[in-house]
Tab-separated table of C-alpha atoms in Angstrom:
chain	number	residue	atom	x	y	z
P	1	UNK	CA	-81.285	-12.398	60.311
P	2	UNK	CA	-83.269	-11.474	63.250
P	3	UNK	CA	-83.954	-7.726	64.553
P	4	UNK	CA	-81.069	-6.738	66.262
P	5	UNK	CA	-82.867	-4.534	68.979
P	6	UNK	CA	-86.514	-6.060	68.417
P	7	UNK	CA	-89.666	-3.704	70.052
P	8	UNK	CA	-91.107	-4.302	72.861
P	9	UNK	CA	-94.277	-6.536	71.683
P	10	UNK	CA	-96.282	-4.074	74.160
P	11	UNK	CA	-94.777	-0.705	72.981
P	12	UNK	CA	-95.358	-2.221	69.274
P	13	UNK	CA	-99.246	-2.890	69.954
P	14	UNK	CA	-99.183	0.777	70.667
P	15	UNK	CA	-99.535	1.407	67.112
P	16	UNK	CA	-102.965	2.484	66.883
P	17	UNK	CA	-102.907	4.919	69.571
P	18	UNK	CA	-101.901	8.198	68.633
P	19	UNK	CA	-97.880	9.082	69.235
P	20	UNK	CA	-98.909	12.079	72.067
P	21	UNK	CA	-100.752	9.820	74.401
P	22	UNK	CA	-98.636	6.674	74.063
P	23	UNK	CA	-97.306	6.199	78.005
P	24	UNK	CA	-94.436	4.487	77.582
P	25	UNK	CA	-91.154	5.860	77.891
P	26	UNK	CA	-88.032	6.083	75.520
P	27	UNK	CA	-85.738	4.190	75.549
P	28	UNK	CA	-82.437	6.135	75.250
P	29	UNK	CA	-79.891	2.802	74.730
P	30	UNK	CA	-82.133	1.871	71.937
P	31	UNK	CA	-82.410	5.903	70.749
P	32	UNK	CA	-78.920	5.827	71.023
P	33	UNK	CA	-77.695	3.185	69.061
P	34	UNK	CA	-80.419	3.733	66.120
P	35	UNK	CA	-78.755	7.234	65.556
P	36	UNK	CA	-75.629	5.815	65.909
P	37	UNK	CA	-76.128	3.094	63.406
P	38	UNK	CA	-77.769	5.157	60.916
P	39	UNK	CA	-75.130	8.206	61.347
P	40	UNK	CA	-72.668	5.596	60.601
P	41	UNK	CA	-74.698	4.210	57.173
P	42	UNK	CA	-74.905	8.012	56.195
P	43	UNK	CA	-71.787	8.768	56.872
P	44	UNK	CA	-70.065	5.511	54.811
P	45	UNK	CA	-72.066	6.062	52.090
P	46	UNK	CA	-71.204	9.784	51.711
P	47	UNK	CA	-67.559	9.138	52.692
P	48	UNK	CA	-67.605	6.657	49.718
P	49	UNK	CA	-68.906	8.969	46.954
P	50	UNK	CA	-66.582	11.468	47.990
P	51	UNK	CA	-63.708	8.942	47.441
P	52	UNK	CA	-65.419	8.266	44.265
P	53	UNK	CA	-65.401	11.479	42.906
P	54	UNK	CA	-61.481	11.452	43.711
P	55	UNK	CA	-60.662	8.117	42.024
P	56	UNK	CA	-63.515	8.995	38.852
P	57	UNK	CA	-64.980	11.637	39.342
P	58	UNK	CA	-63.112	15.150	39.122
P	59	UNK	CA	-60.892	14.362	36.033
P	60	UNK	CA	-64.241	13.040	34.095
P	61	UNK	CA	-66.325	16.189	34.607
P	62	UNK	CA	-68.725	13.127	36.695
P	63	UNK	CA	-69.141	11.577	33.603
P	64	UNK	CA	-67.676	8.770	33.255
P	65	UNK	CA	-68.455	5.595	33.490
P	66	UNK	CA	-66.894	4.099	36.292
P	67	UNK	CA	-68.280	7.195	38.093
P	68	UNK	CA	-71.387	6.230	37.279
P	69	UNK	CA	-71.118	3.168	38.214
P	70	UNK	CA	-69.909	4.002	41.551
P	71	UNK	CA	-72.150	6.419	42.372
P	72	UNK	CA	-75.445	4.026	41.537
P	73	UNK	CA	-73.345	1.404	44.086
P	74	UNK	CA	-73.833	4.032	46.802
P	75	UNK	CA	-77.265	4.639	45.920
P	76	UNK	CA	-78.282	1.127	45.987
P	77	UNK	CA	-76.266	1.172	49.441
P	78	UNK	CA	-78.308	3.408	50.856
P	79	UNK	CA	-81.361	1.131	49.834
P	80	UNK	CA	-79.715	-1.782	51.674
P	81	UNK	CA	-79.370	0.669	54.693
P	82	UNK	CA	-83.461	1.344	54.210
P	83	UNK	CA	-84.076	-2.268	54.611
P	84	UNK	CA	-81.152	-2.472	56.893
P	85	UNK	CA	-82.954	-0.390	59.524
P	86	UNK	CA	-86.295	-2.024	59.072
P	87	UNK	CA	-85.522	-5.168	59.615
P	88	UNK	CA	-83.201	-4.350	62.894
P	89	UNK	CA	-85.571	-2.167	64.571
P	90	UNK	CA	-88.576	-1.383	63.044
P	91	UNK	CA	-89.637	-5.006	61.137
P	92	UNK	CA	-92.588	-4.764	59.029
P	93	UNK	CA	-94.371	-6.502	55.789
P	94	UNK	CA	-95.462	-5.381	52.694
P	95	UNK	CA	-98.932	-6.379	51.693
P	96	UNK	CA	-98.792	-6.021	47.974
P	97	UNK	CA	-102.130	-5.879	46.177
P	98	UNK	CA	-103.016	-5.147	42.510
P	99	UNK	CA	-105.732	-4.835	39.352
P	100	UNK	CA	-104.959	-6.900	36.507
P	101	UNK	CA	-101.712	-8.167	37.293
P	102	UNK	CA	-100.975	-11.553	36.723
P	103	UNK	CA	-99.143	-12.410	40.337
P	104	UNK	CA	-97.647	-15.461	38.711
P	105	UNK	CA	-95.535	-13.163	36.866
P	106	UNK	CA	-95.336	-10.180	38.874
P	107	UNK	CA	-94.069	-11.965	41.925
P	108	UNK	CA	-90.457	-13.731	41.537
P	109	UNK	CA	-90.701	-17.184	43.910
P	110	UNK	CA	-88.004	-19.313	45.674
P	111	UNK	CA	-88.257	-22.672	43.698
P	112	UNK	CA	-87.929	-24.536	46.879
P	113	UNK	CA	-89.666	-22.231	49.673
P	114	UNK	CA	-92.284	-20.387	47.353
P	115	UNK	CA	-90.684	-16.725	49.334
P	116	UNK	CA	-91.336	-13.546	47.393
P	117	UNK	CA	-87.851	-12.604	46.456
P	118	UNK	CA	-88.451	-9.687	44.008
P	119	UNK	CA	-91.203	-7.814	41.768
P	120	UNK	CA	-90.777	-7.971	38.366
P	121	UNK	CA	-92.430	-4.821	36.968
P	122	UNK	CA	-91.344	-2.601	33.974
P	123	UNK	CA	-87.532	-1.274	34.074
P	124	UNK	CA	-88.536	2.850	33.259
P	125	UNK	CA	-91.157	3.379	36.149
P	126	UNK	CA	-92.870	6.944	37.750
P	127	UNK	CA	-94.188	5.950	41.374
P	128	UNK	CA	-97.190	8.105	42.051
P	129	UNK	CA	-98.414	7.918	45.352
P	130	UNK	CA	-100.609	9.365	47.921
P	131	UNK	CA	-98.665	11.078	50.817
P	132	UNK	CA	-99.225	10.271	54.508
P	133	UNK	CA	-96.094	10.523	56.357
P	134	UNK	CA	-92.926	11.368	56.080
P	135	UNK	CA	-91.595	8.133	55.573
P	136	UNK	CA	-93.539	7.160	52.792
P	137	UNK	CA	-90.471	7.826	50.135
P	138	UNK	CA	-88.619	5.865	52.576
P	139	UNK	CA	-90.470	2.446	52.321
P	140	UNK	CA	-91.173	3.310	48.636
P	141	UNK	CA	-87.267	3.475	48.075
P	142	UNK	CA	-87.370	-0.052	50.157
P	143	UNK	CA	-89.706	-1.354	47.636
P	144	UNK	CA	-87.267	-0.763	44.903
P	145	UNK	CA	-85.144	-3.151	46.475
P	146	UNK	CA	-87.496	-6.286	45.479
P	147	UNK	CA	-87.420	-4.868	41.704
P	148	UNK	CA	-83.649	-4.373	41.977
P	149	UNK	CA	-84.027	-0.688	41.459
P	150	UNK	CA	-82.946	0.651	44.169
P	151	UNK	CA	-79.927	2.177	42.333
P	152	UNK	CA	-82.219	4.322	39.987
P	153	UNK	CA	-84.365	5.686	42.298
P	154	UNK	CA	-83.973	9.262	41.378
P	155	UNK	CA	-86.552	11.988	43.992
P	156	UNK	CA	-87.948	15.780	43.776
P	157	UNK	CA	-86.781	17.395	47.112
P	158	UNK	CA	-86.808	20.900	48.247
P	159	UNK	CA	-83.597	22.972	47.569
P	160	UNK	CA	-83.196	23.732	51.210
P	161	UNK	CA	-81.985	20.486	51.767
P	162	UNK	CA	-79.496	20.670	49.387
P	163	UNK	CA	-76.476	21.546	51.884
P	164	UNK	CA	-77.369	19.249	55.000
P	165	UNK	CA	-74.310	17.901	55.846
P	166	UNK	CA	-73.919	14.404	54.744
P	167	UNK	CA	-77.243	13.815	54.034
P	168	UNK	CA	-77.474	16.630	51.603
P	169	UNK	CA	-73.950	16.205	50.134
P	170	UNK	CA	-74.893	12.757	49.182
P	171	UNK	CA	-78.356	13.391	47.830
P	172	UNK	CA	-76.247	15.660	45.260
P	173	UNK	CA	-74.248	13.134	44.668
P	174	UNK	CA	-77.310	11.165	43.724
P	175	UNK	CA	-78.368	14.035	41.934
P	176	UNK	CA	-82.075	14.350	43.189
P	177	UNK	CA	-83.192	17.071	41.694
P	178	UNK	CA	-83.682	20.271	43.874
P	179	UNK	CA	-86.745	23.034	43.408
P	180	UNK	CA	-86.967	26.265	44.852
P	181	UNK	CA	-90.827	25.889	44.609
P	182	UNK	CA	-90.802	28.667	42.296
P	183	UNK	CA	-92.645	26.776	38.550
P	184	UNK	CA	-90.632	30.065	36.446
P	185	UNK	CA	-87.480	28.888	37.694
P	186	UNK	CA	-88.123	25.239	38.436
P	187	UNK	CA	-89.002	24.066	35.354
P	188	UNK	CA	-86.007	25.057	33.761
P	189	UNK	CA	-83.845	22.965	36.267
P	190	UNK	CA	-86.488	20.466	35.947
P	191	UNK	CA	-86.759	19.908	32.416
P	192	UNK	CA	-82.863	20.042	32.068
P	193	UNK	CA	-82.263	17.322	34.604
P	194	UNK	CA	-85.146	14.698	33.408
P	195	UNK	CA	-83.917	15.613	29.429
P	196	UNK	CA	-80.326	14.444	30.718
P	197	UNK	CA	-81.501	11.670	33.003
P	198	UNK	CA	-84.365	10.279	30.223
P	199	UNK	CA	-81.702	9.780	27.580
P	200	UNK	CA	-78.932	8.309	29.800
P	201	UNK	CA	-81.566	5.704	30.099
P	202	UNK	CA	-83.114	4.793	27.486
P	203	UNK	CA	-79.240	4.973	25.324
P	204	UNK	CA	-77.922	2.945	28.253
P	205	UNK	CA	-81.188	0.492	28.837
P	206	UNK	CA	-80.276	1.508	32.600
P	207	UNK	CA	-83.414	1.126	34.971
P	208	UNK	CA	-85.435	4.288	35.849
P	209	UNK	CA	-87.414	4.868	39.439
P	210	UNK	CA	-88.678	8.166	40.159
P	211	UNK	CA	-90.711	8.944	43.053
P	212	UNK	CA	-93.393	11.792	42.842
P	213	UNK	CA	-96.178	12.590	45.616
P	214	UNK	CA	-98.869	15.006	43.798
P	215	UNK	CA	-100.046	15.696	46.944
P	216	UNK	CA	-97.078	17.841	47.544
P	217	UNK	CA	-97.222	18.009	51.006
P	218	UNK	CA	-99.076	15.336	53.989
P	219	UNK	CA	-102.422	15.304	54.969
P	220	UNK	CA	-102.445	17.359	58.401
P	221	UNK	CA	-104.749	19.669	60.794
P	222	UNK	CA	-102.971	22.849	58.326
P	223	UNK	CA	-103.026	20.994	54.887
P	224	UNK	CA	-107.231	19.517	54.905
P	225	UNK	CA	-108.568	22.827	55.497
P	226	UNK	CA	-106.755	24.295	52.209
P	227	UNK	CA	-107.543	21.547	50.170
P	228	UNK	CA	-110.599	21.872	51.133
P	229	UNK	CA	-111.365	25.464	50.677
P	230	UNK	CA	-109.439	24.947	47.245
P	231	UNK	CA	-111.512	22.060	46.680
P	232	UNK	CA	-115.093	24.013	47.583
P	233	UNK	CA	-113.556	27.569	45.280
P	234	UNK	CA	-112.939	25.263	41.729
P	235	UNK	CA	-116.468	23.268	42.239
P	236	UNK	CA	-114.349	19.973	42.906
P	237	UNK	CA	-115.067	17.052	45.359
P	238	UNK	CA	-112.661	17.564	47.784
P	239	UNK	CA	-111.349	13.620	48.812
P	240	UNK	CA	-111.860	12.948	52.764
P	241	UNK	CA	-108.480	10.872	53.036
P	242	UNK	CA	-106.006	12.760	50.970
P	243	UNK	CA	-105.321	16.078	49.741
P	244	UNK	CA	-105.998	17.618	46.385
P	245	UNK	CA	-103.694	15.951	43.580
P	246	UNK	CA	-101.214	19.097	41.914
P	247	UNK	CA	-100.942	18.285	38.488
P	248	UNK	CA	-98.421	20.787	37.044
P	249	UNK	CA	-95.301	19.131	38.219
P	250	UNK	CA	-96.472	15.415	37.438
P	251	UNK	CA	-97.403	16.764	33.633
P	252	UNK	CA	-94.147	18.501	32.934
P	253	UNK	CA	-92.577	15.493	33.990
P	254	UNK	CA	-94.103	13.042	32.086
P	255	UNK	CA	-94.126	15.486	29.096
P	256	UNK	CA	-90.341	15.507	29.135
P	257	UNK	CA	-89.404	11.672	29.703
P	258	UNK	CA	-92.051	10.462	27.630
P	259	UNK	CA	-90.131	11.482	24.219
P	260	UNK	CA	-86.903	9.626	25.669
P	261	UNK	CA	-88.327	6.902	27.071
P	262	UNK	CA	-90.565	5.490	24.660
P	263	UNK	CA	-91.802	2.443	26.756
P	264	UNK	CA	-92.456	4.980	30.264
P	265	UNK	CA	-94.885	3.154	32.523
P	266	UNK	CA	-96.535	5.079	35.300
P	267	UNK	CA	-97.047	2.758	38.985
P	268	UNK	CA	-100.265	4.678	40.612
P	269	UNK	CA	-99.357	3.299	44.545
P	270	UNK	CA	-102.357	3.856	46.914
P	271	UNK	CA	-100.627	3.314	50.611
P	272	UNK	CA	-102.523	2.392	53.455
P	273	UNK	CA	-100.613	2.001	56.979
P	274	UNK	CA	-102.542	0.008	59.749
P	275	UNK	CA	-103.373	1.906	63.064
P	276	UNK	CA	-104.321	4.944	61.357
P	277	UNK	CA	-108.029	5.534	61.449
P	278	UNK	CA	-110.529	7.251	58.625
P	279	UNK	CA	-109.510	10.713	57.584
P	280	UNK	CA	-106.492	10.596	60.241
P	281	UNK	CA	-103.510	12.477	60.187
P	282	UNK	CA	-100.906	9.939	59.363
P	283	UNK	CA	-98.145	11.496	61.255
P	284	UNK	CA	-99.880	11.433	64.287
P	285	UNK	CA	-98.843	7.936	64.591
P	286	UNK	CA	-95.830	7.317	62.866
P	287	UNK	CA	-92.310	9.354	62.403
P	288	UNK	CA	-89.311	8.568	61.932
P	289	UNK	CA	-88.331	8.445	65.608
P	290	UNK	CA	-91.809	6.563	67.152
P	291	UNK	CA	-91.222	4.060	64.165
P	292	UNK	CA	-87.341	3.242	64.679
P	293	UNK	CA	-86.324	5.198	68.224
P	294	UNK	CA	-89.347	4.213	69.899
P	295	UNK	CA	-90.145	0.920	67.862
P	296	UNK	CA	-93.190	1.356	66.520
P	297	UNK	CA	-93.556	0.631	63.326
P	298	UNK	CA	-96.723	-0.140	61.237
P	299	UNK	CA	-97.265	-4.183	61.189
P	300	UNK	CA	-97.708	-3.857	57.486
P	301	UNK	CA	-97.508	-1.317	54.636
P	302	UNK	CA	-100.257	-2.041	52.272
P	303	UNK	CA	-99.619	-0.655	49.126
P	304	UNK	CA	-102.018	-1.373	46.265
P	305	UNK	CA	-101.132	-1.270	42.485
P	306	UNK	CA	-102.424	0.164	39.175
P	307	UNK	CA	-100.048	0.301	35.906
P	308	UNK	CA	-100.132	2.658	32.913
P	309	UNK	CA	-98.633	2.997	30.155
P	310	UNK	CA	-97.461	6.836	29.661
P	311	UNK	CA	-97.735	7.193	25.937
P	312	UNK	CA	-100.838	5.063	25.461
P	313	UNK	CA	-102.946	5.366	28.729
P	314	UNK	CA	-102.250	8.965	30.188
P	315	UNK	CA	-103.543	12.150	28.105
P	316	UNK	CA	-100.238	13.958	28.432
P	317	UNK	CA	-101.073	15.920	24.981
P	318	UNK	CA	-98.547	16.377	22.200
P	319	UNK	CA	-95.151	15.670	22.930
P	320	UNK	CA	-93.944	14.811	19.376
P	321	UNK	CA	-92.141	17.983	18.993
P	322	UNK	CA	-90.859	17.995	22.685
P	323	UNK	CA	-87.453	19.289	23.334
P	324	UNK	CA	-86.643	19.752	27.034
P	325	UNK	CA	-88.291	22.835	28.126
P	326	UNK	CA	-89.888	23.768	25.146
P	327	UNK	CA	-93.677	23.751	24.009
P	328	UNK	CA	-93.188	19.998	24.151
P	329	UNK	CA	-92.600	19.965	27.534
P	330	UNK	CA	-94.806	23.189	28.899
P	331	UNK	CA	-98.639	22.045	27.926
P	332	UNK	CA	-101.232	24.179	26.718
P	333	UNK	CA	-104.402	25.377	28.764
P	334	UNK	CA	-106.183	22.806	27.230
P	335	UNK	CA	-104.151	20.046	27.614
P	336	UNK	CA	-103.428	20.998	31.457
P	337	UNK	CA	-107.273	20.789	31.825
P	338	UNK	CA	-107.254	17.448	30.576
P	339	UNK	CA	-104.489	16.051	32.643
P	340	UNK	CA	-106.019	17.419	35.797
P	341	UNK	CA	-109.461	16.030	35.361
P	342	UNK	CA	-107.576	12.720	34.395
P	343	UNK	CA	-105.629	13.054	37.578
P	344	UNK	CA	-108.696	14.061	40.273
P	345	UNK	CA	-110.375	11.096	38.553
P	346	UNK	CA	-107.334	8.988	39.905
P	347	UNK	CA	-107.368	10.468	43.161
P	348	UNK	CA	-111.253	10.149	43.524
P	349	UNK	CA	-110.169	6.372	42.634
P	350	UNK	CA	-107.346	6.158	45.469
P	351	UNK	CA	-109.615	8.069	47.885
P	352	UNK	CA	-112.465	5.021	47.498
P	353	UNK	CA	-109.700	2.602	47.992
P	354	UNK	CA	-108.921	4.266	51.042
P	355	UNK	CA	-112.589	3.787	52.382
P	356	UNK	CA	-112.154	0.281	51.383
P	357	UNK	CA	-108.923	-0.297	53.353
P	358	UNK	CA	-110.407	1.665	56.226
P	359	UNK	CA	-113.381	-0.483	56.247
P	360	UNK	CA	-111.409	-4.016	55.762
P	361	UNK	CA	-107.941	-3.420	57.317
P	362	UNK	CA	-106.555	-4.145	53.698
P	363	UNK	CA	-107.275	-3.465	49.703
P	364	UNK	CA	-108.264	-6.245	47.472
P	365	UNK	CA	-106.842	-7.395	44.369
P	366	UNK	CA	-108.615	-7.732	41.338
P	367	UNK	CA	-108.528	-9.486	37.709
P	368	UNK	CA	-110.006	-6.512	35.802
P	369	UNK	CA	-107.327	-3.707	34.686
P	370	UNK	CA	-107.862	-0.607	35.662
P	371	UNK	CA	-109.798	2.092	33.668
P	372	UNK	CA	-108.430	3.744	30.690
P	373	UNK	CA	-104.954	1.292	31.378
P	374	UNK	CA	-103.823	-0.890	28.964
P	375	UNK	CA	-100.354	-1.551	30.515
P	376	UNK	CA	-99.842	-5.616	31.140
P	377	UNK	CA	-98.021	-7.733	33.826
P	378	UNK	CA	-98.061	-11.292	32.351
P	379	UNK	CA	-102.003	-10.855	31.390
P	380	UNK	CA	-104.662	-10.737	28.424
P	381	UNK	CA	-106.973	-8.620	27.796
P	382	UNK	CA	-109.579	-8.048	30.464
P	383	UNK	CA	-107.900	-9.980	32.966
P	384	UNK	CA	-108.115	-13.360	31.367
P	385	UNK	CA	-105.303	-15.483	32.401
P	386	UNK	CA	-104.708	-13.456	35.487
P	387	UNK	CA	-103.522	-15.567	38.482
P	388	UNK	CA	-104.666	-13.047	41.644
P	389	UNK	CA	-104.213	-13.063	45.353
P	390	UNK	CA	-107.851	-11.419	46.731
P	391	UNK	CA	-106.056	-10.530	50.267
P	392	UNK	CA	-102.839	-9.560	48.426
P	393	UNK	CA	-99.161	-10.723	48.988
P	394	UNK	CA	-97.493	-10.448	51.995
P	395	UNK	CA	-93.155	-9.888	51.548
P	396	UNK	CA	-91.100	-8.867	54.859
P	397	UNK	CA	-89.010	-6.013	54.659
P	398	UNK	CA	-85.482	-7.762	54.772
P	399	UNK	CA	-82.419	-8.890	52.673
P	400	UNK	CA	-82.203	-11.711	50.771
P	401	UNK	CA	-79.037	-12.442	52.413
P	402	UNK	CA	-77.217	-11.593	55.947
P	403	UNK	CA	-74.065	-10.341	54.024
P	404	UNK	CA	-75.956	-8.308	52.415
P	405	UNK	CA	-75.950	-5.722	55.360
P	406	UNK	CA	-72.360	-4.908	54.561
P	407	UNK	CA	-73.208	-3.494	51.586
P	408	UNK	CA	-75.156	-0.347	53.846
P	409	UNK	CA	-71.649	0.947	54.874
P	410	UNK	CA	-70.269	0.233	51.730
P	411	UNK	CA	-68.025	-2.165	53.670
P	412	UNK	CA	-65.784	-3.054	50.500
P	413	UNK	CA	-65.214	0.875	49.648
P	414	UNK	CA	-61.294	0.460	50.640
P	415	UNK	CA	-60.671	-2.962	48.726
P	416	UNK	CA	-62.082	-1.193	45.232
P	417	UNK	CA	-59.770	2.055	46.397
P	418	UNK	CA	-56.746	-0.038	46.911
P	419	UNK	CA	-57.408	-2.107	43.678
P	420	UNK	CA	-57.526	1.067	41.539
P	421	UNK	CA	-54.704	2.630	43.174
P	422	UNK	CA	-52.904	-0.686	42.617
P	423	UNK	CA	-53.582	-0.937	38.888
P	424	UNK	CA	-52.723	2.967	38.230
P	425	UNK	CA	-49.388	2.268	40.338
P	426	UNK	CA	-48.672	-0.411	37.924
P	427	UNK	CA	-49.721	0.859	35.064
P	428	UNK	CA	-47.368	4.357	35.721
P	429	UNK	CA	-44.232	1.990	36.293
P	430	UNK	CA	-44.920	0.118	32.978
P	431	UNK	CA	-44.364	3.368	31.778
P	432	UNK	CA	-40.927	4.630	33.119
P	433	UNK	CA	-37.828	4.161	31.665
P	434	UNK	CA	-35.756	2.785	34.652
């Protein structure tokens, strides 16, 4: 399927050129109809769960499992609509490169074409990334699609967004979990929701994708010069491409799965987005609306890989008498300390790799694993056996199949509504005696 309102290949060169001095001018048709056809997505999708929760929902406490069920369907849907939206207006590639994966087995191939058509990585996966625009969750959640996870993804949002209209309804339904950005408070709700969450998982061997950014915020003209002075007050380097990592949230998090979900792999995701230059602001060139409205997008999304193992490679500290929000979850001083230099090592890590793709447009993969990681993709020890791309992978951001797209407005909603209704017509008549 091609785009269906390609960009201009002149306003798309534009990419490298910061968004305020761009001189073309919008196009309102194309504006237009991208609103419009995303409004619509939302607005399916949401329109769905609600009918969900009627059919399943209300009468099971959401529970059950054909609520469940349903509700993961819309989640996924709204995946589809990610990619749906990419590859209409905004087409891109993913340049996937990684240290001591075996690609062989990482990569799932066409037998007759060789395509990428998914990623096989662990089921039970924390995404931790570094955070340069806003729509980095959105082409992370896009990612999940090629892992066939993009009906677990579960996010950390702030809990003014909890009552958008549509947009907020249905992230409830999804139940993203909401914080106040108050840590007395938070972690309560926090370590309540992964508890509940962890367990459904692991007792239900369903798949597990959650998205954190321990950033906490982008890298912008506000944001440096705190990190900086934060950076300068502790006696820390202070990275010149990111932001300071924020380890509290990450730890608790970790700290509360990792008793549930035994085999809890961590995905450390360094993004780099072409266009943008050294120590740039990364959404000075790329929103939402230059990217889709204005069609814009980045020509690829590099996104390099390192695995870990949670229990094994991360020092999380004691967690073998963890019980939601008790000690298990809440560390001591000492093990916070730990964690933190553990996690500013990473970041130093992801900050070089950013030099790296700033220097040579792209990141490299390696054979060796990374330090301190003895998490495994297909591979031996020390990287013997592993089958590596240097210049990565390359996968375009579309669906495996055309039809596909009908599953972004949850186009067979009313044929599952009318089946139920159907069956629990029948089923009451079976019942009566006349």
């Amino acid at each position: 399927m091609l785009s269906l309102i390609p960009p201009n290949p002149t306003i798309a060169s534009s990419y490298h050129i910061p968004i305020q001095f761009r001189k073309h001018k919008r196009d309102w048709v194309r504006t237009i109809f991208v609103g419009v056809l995303f409004d619509l997505g939302l607005v399916c999708i949401n329109g769905t769960q609600f009918l969900i929760w009627f059919l399943f929902g209300w009468w099971s406490g959401c529970r059950g499992a054909l609520y469940e069920k349903g509700i993961a369907w819309t989640k996924a849907a709204f995946g589809v609509l990610c990619i749906v939206m990419c590859q209409w207006f905004a087409p891109t590639n993913f340049v996937i490169t990684t240290e001591g994966m075996d690609e062989s087995k990482l990569f799932i191939r066409d037998e007759q074409t060789g395509e990428v058509k998914g990623l096989q990585l662990p089921e039970k996966l924390v995404f931790m990334a570094n955070h340069q625009i806003y729509l980095d969750w959105w082409y992370l959640w896009a990612l999940t699609y090629f892992m066939n996870a993009h009906n677990s993804v579960l996010i950390i949002l702030k809990k003014s967004l909890k009552w958008i209209p549509v947009m907020g309804w249905g992230m409830q339904f999804f139940r993203f979990i909401f914080l106040a950005r108050s840590w007395t408070s938070d972690k309560i709700a926090l370590g309540k929701h992964l508890t509940r969450v962890g367990k459904e998982a692991q007792k239900h061997n369903k798949p597990f994708t959650m998205m954190i950014f321990p950033e906490g915020t982008l890298v912008s003209p506000d944001t440096r010069p705190l990190s900086k002075k934060y950076a300068d007050k502790m006696g820390f380097t202070d990275p010149t491409n990111m932001l300071l990592p924020r380890s509290t949230g990450l730890l608790f998090s970790l700290r509360t799965l990792a008793p549930f979900i035994p085999d809890l792999h961590l995905l450390d995701i360094t993004i780099g987005y072409e266009g943008i230059p050294p120590a740039g602001y990364g959404q000075s060139y790329y929103t939402i609306r230059s990217v889709f409205m204005d069609g814009v997008p980045p020509p690829k999304v590099h996104l390099h890989f390192r695995l870990y193992n949670v229990r094994r490679d991360i020092p999380i500290g004691d967690v073998s008498e963890s019980q939601g929000v008790a000690r298990g979850a809440e560390a001591s001083e000492k093990e916070k300390e730990v964690f933190d230099g553990w996690l500013r090592e990473r970041w130093r890590e992801k900050d070089e790799l950013m030099e790296e793709f700033y220097k040579n447009g792209k990141f490299k993969s390696v054979k060796q694993h990374p330090v301190e990681s003895t998490a495994r993709v297909g591979s031996m020890a020390n990287g013997n056996g592993v089958a590596v791309t240097p210049g990565g992978v390359e996968i375009p951001v579309k669906l495996s199949s055309d039809m596909e797209a009908l599953n972004a407005f949850c186009f067979f909603a009313p044929a599952i509504a009318l089946n139920f209704l159907s069956k629990t017509k029948a089923a009451a008549l079976s019942v009566l005696p006349f």
